[in-house]
mmCIF file of C-alpha atoms in Angstrom:
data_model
loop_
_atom_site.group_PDB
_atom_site.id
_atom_site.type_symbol
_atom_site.label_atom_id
_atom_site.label_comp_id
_atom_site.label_asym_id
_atom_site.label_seq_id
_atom_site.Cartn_x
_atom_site.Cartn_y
_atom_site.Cartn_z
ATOM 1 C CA UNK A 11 -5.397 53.821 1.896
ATOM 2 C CA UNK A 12 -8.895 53.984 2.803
ATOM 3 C CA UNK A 13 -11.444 54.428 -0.258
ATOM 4 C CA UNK A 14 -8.642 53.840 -2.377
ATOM 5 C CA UNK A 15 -8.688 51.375 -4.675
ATOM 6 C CA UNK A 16 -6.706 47.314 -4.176
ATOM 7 C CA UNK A 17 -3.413 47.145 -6.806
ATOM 8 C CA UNK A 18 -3.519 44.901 -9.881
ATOM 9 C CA UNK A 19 -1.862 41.647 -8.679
ATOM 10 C CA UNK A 20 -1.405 38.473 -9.620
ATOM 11 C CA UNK A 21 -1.389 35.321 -7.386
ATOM 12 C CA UNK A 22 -1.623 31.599 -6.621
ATOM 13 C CA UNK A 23 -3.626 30.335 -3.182
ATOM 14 C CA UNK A 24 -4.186 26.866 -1.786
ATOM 15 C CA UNK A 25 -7.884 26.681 -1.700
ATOM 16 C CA UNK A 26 -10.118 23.268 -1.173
ATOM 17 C CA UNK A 27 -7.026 20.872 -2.115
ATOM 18 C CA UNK A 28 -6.410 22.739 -5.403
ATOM 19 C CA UNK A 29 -3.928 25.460 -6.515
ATOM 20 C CA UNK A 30 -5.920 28.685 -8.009
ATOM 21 C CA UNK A 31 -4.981 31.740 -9.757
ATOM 22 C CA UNK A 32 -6.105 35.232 -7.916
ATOM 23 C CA UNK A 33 -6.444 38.781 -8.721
ATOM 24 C CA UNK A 34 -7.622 42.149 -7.801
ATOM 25 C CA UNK A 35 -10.851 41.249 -10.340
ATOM 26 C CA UNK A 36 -11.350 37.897 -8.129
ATOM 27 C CA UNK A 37 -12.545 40.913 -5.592
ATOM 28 C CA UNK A 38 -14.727 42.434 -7.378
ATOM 29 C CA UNK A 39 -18.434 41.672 -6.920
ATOM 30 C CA UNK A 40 -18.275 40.551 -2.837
ATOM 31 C CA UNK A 41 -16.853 42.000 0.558
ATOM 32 C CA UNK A 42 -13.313 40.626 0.410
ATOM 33 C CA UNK A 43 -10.950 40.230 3.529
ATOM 34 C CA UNK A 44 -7.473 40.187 3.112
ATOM 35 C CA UNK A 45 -5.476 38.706 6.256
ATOM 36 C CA UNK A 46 -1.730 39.154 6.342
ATOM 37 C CA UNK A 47 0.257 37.067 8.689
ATOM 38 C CA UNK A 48 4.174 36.920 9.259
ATOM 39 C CA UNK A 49 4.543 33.246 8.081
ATOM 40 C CA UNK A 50 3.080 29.348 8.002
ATOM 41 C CA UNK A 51 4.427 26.994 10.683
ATOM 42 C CA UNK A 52 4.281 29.364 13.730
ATOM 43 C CA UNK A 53 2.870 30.779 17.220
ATOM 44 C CA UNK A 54 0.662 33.508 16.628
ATOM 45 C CA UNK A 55 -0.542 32.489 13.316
ATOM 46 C CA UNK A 56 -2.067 29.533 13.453
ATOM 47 C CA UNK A 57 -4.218 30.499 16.438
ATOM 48 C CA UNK A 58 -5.207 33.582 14.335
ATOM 49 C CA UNK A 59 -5.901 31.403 11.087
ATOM 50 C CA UNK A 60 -7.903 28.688 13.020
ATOM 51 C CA UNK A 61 -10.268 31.439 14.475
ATOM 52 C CA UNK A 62 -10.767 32.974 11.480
ATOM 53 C CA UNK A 63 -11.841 29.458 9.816
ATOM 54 C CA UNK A 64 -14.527 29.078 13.045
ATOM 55 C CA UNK A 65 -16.266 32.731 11.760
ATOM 56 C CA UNK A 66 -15.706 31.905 8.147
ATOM 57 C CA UNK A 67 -19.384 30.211 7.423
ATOM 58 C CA UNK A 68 -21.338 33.676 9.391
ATOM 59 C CA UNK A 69 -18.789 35.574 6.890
ATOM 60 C CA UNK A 70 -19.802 33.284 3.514
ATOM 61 C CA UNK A 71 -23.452 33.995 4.783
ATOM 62 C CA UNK A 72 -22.914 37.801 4.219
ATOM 63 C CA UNK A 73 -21.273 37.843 1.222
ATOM 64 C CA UNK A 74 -17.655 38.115 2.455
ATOM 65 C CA UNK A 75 -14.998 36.206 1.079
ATOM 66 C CA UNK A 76 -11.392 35.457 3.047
ATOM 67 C CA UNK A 77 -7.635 35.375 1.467
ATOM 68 C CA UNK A 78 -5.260 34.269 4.197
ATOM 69 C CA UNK A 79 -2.065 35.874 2.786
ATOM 70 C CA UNK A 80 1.645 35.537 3.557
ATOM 71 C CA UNK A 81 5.038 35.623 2.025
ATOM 72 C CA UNK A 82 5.224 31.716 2.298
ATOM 73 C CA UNK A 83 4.327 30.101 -1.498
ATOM 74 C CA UNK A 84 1.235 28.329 -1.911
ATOM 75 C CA UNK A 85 2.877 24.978 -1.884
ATOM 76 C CA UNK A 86 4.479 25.644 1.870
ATOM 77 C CA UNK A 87 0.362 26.538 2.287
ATOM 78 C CA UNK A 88 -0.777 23.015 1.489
ATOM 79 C CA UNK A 89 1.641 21.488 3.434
ATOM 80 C CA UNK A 90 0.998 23.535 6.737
ATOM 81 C CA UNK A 91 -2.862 22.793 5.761
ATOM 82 C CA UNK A 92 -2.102 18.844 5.421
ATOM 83 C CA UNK A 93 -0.539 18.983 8.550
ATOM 84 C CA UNK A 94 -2.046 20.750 11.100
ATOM 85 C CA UNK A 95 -5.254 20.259 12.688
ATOM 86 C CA UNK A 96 -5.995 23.788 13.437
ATOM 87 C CA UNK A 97 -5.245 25.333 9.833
ATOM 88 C CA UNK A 98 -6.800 21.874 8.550
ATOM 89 C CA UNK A 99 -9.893 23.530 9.246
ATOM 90 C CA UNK A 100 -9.381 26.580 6.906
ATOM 91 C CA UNK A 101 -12.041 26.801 3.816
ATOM 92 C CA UNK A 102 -10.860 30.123 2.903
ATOM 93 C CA UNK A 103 -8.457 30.785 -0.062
ATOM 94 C CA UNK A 104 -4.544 31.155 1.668
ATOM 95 C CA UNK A 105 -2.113 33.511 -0.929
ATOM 96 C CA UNK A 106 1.433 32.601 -1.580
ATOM 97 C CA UNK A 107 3.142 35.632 -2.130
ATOM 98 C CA UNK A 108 7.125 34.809 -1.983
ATOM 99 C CA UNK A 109 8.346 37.699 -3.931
ATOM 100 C CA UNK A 110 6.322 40.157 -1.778
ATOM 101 C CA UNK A 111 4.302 42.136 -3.942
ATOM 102 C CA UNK A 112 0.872 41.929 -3.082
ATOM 103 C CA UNK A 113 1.986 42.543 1.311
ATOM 104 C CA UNK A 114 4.165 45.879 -0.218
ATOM 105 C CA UNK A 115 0.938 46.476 -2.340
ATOM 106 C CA UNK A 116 -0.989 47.015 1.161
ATOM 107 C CA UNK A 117 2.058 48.630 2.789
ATOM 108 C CA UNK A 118 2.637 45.805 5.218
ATOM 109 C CA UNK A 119 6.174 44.462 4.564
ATOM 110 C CA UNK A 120 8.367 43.900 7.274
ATOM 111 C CA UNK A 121 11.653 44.623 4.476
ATOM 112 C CA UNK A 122 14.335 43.295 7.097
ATOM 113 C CA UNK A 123 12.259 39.985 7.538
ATOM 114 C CA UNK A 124 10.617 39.512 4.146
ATOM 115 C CA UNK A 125 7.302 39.255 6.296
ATOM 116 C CA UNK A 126 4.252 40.415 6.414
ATOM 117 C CA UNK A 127 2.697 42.208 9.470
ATOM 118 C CA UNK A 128 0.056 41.487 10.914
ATOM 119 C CA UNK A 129 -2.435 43.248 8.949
ATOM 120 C CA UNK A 130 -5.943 43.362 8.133
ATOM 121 C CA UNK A 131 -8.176 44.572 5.164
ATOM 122 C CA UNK A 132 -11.723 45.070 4.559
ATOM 123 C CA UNK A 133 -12.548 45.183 1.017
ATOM 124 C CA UNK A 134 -16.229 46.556 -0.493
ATOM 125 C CA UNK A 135 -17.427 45.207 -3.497
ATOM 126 C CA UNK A 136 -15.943 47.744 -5.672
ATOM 127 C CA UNK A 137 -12.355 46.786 -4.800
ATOM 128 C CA UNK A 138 -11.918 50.164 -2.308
ATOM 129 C CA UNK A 139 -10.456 49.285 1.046
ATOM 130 C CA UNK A 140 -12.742 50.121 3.937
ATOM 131 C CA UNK A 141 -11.182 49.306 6.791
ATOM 132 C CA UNK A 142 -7.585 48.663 8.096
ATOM 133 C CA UNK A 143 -6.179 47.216 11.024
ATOM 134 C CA UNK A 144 -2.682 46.321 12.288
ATOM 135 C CA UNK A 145 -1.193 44.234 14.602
ATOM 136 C CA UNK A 146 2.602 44.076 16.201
ATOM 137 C CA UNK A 147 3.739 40.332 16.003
ATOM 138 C CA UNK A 148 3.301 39.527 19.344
ATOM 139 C CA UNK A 149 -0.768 40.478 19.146
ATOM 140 C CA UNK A 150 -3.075 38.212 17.895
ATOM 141 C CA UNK A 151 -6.565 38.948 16.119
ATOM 142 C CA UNK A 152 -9.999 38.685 17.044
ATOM 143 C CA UNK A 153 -12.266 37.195 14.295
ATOM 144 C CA UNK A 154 -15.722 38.348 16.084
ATOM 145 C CA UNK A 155 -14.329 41.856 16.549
ATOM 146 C CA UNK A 156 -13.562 41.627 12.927
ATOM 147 C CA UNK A 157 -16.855 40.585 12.017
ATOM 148 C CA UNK A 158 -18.875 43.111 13.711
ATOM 149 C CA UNK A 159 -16.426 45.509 11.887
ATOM 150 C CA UNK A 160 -17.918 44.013 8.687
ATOM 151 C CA UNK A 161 -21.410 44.551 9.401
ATOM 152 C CA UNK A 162 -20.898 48.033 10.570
ATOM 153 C CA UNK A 163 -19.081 48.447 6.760
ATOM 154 C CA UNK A 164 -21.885 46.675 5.253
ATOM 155 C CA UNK A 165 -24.889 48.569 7.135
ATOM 156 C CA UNK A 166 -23.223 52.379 6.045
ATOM 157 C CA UNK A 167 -22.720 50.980 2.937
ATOM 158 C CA UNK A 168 -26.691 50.036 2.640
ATOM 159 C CA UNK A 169 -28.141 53.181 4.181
ATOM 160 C CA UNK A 170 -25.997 56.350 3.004
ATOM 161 C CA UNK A 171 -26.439 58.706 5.630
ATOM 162 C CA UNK A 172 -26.167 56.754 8.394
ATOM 163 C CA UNK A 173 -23.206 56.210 10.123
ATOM 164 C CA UNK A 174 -22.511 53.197 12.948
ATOM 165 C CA UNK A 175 -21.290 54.558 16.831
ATOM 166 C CA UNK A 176 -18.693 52.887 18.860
ATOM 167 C CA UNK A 177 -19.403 48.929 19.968
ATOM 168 C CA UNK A 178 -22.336 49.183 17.492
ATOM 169 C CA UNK A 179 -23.885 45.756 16.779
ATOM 170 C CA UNK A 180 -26.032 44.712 14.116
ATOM 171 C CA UNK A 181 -30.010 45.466 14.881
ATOM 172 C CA UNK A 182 -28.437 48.691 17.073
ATOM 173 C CA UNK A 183 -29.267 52.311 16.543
ATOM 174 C CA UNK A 184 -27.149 54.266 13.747
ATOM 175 C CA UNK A 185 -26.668 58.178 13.937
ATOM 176 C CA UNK A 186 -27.659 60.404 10.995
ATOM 177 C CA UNK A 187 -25.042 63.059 11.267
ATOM 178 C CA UNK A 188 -26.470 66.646 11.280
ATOM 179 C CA UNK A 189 -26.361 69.732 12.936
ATOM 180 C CA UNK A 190 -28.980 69.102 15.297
ATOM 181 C CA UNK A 191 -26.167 66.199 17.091
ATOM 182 C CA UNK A 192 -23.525 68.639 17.276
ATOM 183 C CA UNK A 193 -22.148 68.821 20.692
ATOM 184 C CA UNK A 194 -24.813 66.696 21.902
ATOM 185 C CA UNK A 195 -23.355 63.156 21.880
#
C-alpha cells in the first residue's frame, strides 16, 4: 500500500459541533493522517484519541491534518465527544464509517467484529500513503512517535536524495545513499 494512491470514498465526520461531508479530494493539498480505532465508548481508544488531540496543534503547525476514523456513525461520534472529557478535547475531524468501506479501503477490517484495527496512515499531499502502522487491540499508540514519523516523511519529501536513519529527529543528520556508505554504516 505504500506510494499507492487513498480510494475514492465518501464520508460524514463530527468536526467542531457540525456534521461534514469527506473525501479522498478533502486530502489532497496537506499531510493527512488517518487513525483507525476499533470503536467509540471504550478502553484503549479514548486514551489513544485524547493523546492524539494533545499533539494535534504541533501537527496543524506543519501542515498535517487528522481524521479519527471508526465503524461507529458520526452521530455515535458527537455523542462520545459531548460526553467525555478526554475525547471532548478532540479538534480533529472523527469519520463515521458504519458500512465499512473506507477501514476495508485501507485493509484494516476486523470482518468477524465489523471493527477496525488499530491502524495508522500517513498521507502526502498527493493522496499516496507514506507510512503504515498497526496495532493489535490490546496496544495503544504513541502520538509523539507518530509525529516524529511525520517529520521524517516530510524532510525526504523536501530534500530528494536524502533519506532519514533510525530515531532520527528533526535538525538531525540525514544519509545520502551512495556507494561510498555501502557496508560502512
Amino acid at each position: 500500500m505504500i506510494n499507492t494512491e487513498v480510494k475514492p470514498f465518501q464520508a460524514t465526520a463530527f468536526h467542531n459541533g457540525e456534521f461534514v461531508e469527506v473525501n479522498e479530494a478533502s486530502l489532497k493539498g496537506q499531510w493527512s493522517v488517518f487513525f483507525f480505532y476499533p470503536a467509540d465508548f471504550t478502553f484503549v481508544c479514548p486514551t489513544e484519541l485524547g493523546d492524539l488531540a494533545d499533539h494535534y496543534e504541533e501537527l496543524k503547525s506543519r501542515g498535517v491534518e487528522v481524521y479519527s476514523v471508526s465503524t461507529d456513525t458520526h452521530f455515535t461520534h458527537k455523542a462520545w465527544h459531548d460526553t467525555s472529557e478526554t475525547i471532548g478535547k478532540i479538534r480533529f475531524p472523527m469519520i463515521g464509517d458504519p458500512t465499512g468501506a473506507i477501514t476495508r479501503n485501507f485493509g484494516v477490517m476486523i470482518e468477524e467484529a465489523g471493527l477496525a484495527e488499530r491502524g495508522t496512515f500517513v498521507i502526502d499531499p498527493e493522496g499516496k500513503i507514506q507510512i503504515i502502522e498497526i496495532n493489535a487491540g490490546g496496544i495503544g499508540r504513541d502520538a509523539s512517535e507518530l509525529v516524529r514519523k511525520i517529520k521524517a516523511a516530510q524532510y525526504v519529501a523536501a530534500h530528494p536524495g536524502e533519506v532519514c536513519p533510525a530515531k532520527w529527529k528533526e535538525g538531525e543528520e540525514t544519509l545520502a545513499p551512495s556507494l561510498d556508505l555501502v557496508g560502512k554504516i
